[in-house]
Short mmCIF file of C-alpha atoms and ligand atoms in Angstrom, two decimals:
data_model
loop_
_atom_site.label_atom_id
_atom_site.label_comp_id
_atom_site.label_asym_id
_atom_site.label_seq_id
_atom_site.Cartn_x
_atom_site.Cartn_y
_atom_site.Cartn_z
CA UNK E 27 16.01 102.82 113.22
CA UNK E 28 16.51 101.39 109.27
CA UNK E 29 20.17 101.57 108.65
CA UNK E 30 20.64 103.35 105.31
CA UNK E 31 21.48 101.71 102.16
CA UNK E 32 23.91 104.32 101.44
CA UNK E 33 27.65 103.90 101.91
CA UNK E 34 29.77 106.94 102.85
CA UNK E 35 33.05 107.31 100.15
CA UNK E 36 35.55 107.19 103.89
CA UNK E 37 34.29 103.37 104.11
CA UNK E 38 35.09 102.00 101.11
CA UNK E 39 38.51 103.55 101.43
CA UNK E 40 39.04 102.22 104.55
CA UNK E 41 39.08 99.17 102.76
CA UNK E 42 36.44 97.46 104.55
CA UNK E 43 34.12 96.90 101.90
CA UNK E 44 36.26 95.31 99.18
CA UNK E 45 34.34 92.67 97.25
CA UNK E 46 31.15 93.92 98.45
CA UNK E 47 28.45 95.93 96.02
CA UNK E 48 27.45 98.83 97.64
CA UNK E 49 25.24 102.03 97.06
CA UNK E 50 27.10 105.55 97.17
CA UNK E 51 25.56 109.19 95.89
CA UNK E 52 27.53 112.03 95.37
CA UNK E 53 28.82 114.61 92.60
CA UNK E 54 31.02 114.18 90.09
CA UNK E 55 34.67 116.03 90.54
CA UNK E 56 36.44 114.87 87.54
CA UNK E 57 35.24 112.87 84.79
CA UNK E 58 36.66 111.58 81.13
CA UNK E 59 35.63 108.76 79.04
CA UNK E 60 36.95 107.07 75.79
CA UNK E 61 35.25 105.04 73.74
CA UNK E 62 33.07 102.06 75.87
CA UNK E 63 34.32 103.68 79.22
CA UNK E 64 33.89 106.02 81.52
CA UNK E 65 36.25 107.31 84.59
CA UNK E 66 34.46 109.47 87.32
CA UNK E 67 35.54 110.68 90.33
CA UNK E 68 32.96 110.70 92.54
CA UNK E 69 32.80 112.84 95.70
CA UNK E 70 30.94 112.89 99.09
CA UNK E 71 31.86 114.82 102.47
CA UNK E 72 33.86 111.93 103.08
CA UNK E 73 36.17 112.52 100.45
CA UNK E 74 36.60 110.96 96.73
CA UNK E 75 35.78 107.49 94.89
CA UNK E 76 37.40 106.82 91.39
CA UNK E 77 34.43 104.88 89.53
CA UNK E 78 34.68 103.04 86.29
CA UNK E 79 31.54 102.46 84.00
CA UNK E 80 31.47 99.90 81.34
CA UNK E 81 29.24 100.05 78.49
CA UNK E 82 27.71 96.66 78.23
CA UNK E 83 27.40 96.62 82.21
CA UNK E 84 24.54 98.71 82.94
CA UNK E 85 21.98 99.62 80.17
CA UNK E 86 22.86 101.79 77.21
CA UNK E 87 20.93 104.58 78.61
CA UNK E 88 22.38 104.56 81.75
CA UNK E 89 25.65 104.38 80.32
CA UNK E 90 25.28 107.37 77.73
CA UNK E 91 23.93 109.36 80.93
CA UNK E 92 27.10 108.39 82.84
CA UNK E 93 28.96 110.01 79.44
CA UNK E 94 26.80 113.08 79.83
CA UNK E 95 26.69 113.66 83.09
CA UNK E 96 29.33 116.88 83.60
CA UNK E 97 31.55 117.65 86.51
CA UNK E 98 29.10 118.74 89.50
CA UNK E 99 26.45 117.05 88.42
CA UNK E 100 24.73 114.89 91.34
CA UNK E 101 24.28 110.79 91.01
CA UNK E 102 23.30 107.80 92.53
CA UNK E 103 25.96 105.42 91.81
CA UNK E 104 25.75 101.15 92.79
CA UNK E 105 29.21 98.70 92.23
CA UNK E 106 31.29 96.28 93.22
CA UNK E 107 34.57 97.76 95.21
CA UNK E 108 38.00 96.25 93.86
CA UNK E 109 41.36 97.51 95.20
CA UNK E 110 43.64 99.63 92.68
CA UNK E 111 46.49 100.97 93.30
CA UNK E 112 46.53 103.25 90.91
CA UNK E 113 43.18 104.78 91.99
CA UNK E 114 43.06 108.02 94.28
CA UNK E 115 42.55 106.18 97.71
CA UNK E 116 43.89 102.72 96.05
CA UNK E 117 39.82 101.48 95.40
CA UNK E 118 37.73 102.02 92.79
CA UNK E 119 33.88 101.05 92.08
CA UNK E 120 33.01 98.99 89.54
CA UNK E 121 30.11 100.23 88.41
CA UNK E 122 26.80 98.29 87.70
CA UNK E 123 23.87 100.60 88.31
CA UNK E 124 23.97 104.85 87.70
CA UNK E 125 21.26 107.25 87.54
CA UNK E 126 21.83 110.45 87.53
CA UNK E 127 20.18 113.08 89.55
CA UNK E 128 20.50 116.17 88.24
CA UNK E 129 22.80 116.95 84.99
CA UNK E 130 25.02 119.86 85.80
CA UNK E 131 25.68 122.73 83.06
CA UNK E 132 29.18 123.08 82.47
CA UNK E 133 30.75 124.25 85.46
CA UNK E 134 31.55 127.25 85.75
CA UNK E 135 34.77 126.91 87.98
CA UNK E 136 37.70 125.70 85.95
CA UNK E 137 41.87 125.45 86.81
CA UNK E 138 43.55 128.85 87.34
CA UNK E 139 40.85 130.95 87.94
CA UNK E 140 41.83 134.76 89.45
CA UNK E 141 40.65 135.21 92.71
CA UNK E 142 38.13 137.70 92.33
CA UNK E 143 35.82 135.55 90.34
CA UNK E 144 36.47 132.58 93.00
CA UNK E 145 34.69 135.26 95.20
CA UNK E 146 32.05 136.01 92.35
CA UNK E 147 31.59 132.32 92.01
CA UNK E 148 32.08 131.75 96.19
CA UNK E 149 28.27 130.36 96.25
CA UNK E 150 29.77 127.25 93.97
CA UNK E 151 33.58 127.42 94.92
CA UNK E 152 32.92 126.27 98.65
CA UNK E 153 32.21 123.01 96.77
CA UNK E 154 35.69 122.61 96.65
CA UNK E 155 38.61 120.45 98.85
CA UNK E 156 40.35 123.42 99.43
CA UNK E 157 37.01 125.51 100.66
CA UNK E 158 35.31 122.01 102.59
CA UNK E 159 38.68 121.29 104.18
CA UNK E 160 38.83 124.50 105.73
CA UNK E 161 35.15 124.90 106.37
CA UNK E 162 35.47 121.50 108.67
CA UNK E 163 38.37 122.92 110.88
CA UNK E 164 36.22 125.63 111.14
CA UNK E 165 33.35 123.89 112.34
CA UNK E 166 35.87 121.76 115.14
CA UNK E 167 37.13 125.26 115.90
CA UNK E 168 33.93 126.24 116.42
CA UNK E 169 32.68 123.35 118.57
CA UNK E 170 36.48 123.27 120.43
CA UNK E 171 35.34 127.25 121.89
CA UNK E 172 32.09 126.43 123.10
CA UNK E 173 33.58 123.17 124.45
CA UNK E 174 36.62 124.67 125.97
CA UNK E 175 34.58 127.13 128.24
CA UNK E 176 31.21 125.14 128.71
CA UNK E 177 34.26 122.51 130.78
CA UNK E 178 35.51 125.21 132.69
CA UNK E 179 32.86 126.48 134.19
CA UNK E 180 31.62 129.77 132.12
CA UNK E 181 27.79 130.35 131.23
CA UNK E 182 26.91 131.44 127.48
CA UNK E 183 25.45 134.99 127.55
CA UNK E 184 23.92 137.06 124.38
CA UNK E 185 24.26 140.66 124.24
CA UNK E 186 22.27 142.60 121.35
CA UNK E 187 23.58 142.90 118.07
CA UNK E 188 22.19 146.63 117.50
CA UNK E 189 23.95 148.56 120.13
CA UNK E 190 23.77 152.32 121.02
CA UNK E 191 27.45 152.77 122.12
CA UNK E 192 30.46 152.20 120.04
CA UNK E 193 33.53 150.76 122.08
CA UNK E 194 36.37 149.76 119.87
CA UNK E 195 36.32 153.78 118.22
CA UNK E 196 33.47 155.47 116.42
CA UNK E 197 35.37 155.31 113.00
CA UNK E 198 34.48 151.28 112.47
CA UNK E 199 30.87 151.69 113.33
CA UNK E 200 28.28 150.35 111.04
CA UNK E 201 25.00 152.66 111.51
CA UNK E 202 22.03 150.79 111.13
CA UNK E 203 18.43 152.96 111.05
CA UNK E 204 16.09 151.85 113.92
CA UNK E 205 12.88 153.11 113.26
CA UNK E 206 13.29 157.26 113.94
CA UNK E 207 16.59 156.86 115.56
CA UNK E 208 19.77 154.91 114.92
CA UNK E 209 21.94 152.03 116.50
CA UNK E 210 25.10 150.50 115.38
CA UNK E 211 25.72 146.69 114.51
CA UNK E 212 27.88 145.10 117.25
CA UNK E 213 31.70 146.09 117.70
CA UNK E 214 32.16 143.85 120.75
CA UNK E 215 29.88 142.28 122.91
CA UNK E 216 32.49 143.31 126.11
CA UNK E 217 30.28 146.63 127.23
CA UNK E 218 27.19 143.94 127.78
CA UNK E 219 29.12 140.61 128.93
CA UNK E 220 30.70 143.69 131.73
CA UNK E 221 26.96 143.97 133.29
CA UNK E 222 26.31 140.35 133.44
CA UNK E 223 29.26 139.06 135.44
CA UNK E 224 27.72 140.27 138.25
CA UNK E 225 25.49 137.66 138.27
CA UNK E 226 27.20 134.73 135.97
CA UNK E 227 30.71 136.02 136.99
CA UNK E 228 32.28 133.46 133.56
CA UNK E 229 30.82 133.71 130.97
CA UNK E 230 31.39 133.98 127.01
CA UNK E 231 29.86 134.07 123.50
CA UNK E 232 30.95 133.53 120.49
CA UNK E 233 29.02 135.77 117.38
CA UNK E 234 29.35 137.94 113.80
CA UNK E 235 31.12 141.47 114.55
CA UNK E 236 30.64 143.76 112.88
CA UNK E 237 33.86 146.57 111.90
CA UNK E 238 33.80 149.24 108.85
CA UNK E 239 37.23 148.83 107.97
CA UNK E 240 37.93 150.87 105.35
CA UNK E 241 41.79 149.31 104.36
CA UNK E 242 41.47 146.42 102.25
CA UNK E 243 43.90 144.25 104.21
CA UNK E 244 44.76 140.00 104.05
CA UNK E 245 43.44 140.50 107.97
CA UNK E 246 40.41 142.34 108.50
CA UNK E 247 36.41 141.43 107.83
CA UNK E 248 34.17 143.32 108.13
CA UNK E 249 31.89 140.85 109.43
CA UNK E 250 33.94 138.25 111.71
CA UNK E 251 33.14 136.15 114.26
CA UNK E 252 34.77 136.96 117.70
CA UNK E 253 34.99 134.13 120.58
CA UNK E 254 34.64 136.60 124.10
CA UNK E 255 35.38 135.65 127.75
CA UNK E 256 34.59 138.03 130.45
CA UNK E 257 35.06 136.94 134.13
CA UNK E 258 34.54 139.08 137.73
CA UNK E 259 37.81 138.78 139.78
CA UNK E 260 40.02 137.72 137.30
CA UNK E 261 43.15 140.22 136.42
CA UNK E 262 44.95 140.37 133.19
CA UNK E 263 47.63 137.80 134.17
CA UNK E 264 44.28 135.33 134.74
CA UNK E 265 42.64 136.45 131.56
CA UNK E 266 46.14 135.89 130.01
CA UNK E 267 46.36 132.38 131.25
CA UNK E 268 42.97 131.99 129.89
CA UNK E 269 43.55 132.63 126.34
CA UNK E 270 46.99 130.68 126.21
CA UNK E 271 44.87 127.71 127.37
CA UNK E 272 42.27 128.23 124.44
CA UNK E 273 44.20 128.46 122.05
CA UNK E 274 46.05 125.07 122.95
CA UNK E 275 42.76 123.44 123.39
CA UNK E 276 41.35 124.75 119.68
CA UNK E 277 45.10 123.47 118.16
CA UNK E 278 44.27 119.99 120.10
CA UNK E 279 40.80 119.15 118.61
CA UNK E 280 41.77 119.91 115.07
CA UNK E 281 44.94 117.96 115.23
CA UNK E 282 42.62 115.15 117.06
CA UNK E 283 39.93 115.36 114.39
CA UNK E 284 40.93 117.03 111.18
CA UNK E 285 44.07 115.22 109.86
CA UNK E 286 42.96 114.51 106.61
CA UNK E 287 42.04 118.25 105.95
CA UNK E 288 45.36 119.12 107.49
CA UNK E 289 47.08 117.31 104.79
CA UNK E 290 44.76 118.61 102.21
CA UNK E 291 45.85 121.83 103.16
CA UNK E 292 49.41 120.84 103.28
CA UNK E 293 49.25 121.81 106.77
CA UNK E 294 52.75 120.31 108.43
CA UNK E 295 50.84 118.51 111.35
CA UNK E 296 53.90 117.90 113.94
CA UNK E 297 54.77 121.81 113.32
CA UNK E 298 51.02 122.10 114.80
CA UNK E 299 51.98 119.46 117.70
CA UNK E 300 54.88 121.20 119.11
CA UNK E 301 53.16 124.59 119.31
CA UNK E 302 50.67 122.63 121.26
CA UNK E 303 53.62 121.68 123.33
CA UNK E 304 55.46 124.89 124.09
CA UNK E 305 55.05 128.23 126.36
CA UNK E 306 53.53 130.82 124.56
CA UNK E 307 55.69 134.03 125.37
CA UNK E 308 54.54 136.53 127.43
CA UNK E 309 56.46 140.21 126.30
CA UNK E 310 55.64 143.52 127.17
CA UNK E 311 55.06 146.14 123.97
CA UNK E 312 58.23 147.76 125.60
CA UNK E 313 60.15 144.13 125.28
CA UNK E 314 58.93 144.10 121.70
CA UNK E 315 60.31 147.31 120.51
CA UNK E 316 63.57 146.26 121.69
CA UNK E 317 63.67 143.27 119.57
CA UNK E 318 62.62 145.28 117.16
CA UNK E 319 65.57 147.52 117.29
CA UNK E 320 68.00 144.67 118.52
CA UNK E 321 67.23 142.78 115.80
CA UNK E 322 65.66 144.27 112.45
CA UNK E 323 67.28 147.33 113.66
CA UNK E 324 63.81 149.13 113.34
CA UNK E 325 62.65 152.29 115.22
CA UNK E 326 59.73 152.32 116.60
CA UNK E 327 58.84 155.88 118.42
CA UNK E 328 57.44 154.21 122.30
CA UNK E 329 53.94 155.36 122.16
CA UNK E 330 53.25 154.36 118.45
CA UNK E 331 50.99 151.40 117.92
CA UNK E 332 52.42 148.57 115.96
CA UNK E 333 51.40 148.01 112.13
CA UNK E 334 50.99 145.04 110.03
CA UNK E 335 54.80 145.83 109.25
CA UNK E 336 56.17 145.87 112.90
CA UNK E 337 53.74 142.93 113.72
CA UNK E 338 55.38 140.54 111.01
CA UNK E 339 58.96 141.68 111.71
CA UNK E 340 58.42 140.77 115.33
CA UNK E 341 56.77 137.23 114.67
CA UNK E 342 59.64 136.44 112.10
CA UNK E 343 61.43 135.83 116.02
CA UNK E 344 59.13 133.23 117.06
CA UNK E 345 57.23 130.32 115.63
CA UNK E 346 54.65 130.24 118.53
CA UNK E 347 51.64 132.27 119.46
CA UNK E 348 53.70 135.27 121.88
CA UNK E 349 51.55 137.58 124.16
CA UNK E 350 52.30 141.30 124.06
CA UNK E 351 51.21 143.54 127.31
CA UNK E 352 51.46 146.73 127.92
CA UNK E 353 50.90 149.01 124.98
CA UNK E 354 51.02 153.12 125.52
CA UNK E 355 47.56 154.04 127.39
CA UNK E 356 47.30 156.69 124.87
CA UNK E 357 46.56 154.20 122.11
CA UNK E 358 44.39 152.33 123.94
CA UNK E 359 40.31 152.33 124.57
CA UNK E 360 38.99 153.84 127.23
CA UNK E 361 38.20 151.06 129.64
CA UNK E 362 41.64 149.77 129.57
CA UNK E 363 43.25 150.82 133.00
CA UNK E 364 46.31 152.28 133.53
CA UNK E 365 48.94 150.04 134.75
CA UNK E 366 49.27 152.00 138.89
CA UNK E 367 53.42 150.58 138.59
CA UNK E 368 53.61 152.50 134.95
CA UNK E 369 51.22 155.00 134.50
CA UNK E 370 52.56 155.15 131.02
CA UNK E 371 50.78 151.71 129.57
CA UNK E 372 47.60 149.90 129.92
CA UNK E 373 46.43 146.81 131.46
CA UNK E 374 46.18 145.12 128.37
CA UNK E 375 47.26 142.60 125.56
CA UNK E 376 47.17 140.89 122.21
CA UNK E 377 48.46 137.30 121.49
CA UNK E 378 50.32 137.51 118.13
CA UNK E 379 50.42 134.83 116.01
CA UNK E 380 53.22 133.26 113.37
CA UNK E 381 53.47 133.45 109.79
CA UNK E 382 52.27 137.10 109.59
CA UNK E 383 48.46 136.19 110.37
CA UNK E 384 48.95 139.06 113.57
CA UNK E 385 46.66 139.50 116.37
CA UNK E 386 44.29 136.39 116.74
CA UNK E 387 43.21 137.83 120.60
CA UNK E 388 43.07 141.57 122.22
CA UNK E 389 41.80 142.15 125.73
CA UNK E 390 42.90 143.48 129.04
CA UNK E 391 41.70 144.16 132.49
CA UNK E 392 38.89 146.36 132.55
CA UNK E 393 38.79 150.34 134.21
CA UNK E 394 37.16 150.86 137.69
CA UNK E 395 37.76 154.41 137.12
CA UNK E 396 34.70 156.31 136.32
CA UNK E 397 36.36 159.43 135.95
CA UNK E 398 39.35 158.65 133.72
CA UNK E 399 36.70 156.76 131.77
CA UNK E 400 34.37 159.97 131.34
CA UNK E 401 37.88 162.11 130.32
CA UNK E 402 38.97 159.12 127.82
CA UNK E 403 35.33 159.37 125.97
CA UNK E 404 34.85 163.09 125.88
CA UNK E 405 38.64 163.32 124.61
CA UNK E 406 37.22 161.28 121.95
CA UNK E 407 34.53 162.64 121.30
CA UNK E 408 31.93 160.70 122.44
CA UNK E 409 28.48 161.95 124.23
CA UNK E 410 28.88 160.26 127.28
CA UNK E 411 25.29 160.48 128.75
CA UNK E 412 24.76 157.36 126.27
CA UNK E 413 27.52 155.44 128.03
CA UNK E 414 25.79 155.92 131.97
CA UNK E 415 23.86 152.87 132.31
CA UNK E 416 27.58 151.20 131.69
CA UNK E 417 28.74 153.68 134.42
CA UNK E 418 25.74 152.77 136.63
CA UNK E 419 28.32 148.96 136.62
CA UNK E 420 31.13 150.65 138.65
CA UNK E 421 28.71 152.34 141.10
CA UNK E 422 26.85 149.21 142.23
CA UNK E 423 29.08 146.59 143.36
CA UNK E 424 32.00 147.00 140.83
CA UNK E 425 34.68 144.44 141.36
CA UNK E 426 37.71 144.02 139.26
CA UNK E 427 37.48 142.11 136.54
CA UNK E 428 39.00 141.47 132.98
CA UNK E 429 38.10 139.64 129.11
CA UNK E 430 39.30 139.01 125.81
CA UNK E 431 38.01 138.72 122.14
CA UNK E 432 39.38 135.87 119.79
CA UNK E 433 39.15 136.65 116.25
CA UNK E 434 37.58 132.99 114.58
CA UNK E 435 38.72 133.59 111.26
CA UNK E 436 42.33 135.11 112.07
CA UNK E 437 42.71 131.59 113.99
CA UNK E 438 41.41 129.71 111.56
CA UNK E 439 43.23 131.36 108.81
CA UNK E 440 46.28 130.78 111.06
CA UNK E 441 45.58 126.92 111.66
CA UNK E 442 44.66 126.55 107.70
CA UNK E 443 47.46 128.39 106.30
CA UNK E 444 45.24 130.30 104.15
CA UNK E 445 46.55 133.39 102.21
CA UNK E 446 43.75 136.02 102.90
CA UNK E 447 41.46 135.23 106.03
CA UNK E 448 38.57 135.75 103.54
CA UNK E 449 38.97 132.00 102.94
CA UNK E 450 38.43 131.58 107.07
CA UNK E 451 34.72 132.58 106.85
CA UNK E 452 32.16 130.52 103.84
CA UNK E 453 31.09 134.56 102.60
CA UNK E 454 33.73 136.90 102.87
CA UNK E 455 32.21 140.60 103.63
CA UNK E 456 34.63 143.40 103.33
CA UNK E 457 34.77 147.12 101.26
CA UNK E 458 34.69 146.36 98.54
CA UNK E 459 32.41 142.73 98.83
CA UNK E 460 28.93 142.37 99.86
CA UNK E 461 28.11 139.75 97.18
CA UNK E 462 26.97 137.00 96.82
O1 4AD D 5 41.19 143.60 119.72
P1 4AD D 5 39.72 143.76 119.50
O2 4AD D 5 39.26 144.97 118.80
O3 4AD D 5 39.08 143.63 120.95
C1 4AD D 5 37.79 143.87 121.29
O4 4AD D 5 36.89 144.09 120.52
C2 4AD D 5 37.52 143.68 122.75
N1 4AD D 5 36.30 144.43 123.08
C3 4AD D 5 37.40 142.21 123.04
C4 4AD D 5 37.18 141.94 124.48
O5 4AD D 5 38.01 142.28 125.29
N2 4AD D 5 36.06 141.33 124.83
O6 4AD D 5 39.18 142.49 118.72
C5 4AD D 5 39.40 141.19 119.21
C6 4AD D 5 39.93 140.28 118.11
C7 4AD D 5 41.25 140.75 117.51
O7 4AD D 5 42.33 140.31 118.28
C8 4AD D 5 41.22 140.09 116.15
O8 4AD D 5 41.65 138.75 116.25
C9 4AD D 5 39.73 140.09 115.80
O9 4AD D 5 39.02 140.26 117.01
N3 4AD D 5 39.40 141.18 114.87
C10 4AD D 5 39.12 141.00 113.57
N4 4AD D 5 39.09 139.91 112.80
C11 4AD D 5 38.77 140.07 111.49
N5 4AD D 5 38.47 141.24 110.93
C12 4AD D 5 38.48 142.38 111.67
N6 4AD D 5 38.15 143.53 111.10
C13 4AD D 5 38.81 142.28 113.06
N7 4AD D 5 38.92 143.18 114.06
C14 4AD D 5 39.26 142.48 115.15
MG1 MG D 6 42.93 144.63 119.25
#
């Protein structure tokens, strides 16, 4: 294989390559000259390079093009690496050869910019550190989920994105036409992943979801990714256990491989190890409205889902992921069981996380009761002839089992410290943004 001639900006900062004249390409993120000089700051997906171009060291030509050659636009850079303190990274190139590639219009992206036209502009803005820092813990997040259950034993199973049934409530469907009749873009892959543990028993996925949500909210997409497990003869404690252990072993690999974009991100990286290192709190929703009373003297009526509000107010209590079980059956969907000790409450949970960035994973055990099931649908007014080929899963060999959904971007807006999750996800969909 011929090596390439091309070094990456993370090796001359390593300092391994002082003295040396190497090769670098890259685009330019800041850039000022006076008179017979010109400072750059060149950047790769390694990070950034302060060059220096002297007129009288490279051709005249080259050097007016190195004058002319605005902030974005993309170059092929060759010089001599000298250690400077004062440079970001303490080296800079000294530069003897510079073509330039393509010469960028002024950018468009300046300082202080309002959010909304970052998202008008998102197509250039994930250019910057901000945007590629979080875009890499992404990707390890990404690669820790598929990693994390490919170890322990689950298969990777693909349900269809257009689905007839709805199963996290009819009012977050997106219809989609299919050909004379219509089908809805996935909620949940859960009513699929149910049918095929009775062959793969483990199993998981991780894909977009799709979720009308019509509150424009810092938390909710309306095209996420979720991470699913779904496993025959595991119970809620097991699915519990399950998630806890995820989420530890996501937290792990970015600590392990994203330091530098930790920092970037200001990210406090020993605040990340020691939530590696605790127990994540198991409470029950009944637990939680007593804290919430106890301590922020709020009530909350028993039977009442919690809200952003009660969520936060809660979390302010605890600086790790807690797990809440529990909630009222009457909030819940229909294929969460009742609890048989409490008749009152479902089999079921969400792991909260810190900081306000709320529920990062929902799931519970899953209903064996085809009856209550049938009652819970028609009470909400769903046709439930289009849910018997899932029914046709509790009359043939129906064992218990349980799942969970992990919502990418809350996570990774947790882990990045991001102020919206629509900077979790490269191109935010929501109400009111389809574009670009
Ligand atoms: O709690 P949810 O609705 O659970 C389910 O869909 C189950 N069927 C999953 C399962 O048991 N297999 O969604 C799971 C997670 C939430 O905890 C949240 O993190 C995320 O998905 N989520 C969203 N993330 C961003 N935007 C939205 N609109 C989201 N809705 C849910
Ligand atoms: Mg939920």
């Amino acid at each position: 294989m011929s090596k390439s001639k091309w070094t990456k900006i993370e090796e001359i900062l390593d300092g391994k390559k002082t003295g040396k004249t190497i090769h670098i390409h890259g685009w330019i993120y800041r850039t000022r000259s006076s008179g017979n000089i010109v400072f750059a700051v060149i950047r790769d997906v390694t990070g950034i390079l302060q060059v220096t171009i002297k007129k009288g060291n490279l051709s005249d030509k080259k050097f007016d093009d190195a004058k002319n050659t605005l902030v974005e636009s993309s170059v092929e850079v060759v010089g001599i690496v000298k250690e400077d303190k004062r440079a970001p990274g303490g080296y800079e190139l000294q530069v003897t050869d510079y073509n330039a590639i393509n010469f960028a219009e002024p950018f468009p992206i300046v300082k202080d910019q309002s959010p909304e036209f970052l998202l008008d502009k998102r197509h250039l803005w994930i250019r910057s550190q901000k945007l590629t820092s979080i875009l890499k813990i992404r990707s390890t997040v990404v690669g820790a989920i598929h990693k994390f259950f490919r170890t322990n034993g689950y298969y990777e199973f693909d349900a269809p994105v257009l689905q007839p049934n709805q199963c996290e409530g009819g009012s977050t469907l997106f219809e989609v036409k299919y050909y004379d009749n219509k089908t809805y873009l996935s909620q949940t892959w859960q009513l699929y992943a149910e049918a095929a543990i009775f062959s793969l028993e483990k199993i998981y996925n991780m894909g977009p979801t799709f979720r009308a949500e019509k509150s424009k909210t810092s938390r909710h997409l309306s095209e996420f990714w979720m991470a699913e497990m779904e496993a025959a003869w595991m119970d809620l404690y097991d699915v519990i256990e399950v998630a806890k252990d995820e989420v530890k072993y996501i937290l792990k690999e970015v600590i392990t491989h994203n330091k530098q974009e930790l920092n970037i991100l200001n990210k406090n990286i020993n605040k990340l190890k020691k939530i590696l290192e605790s127990d994540f709190p198991t409470i029950t929703y009944t637990e939680a409205l007593e804290i919430l009373k106890e301590k922020e003297n709020m009530d909350v009526k028993w039977g009442k889902d919690l809200r952003t509000i009660e969520e936060n107010k809660l979390m302010d209590h605890f600086e790790i992921p807690v797990v809440v079980t529990h909630y009222p059956i009457e909030i819940m969907a229909f294929y969460k069981p009742r609890d048989p000790d409490d008749s009152k409450t479902a089999l079921c949970f969400d792991m909260l996380a810190p900081e306000d960035y709320g529920e990062i994973v929902g799931g519970s055990q899953r209903s064996l009761d085809l009856e209550d099931m049938k009652k819970r649908l028609k009470e909400s007014g769903e046709n439930i002839e289009n849910y018997d080929w899932y029914f046709d899963l509790r009359r043939y060999g129906s064992v218990p089992h349980a799942g969970y959904g992990l919502g990418v971007e809350r996570l990774v807006a947790w882990i990045c410290g991001t102020d919206n999750i629509k900077d979790a996800i490269p191109f935010p969909r929501t109400i009111l943004r389809y574009k670009p």
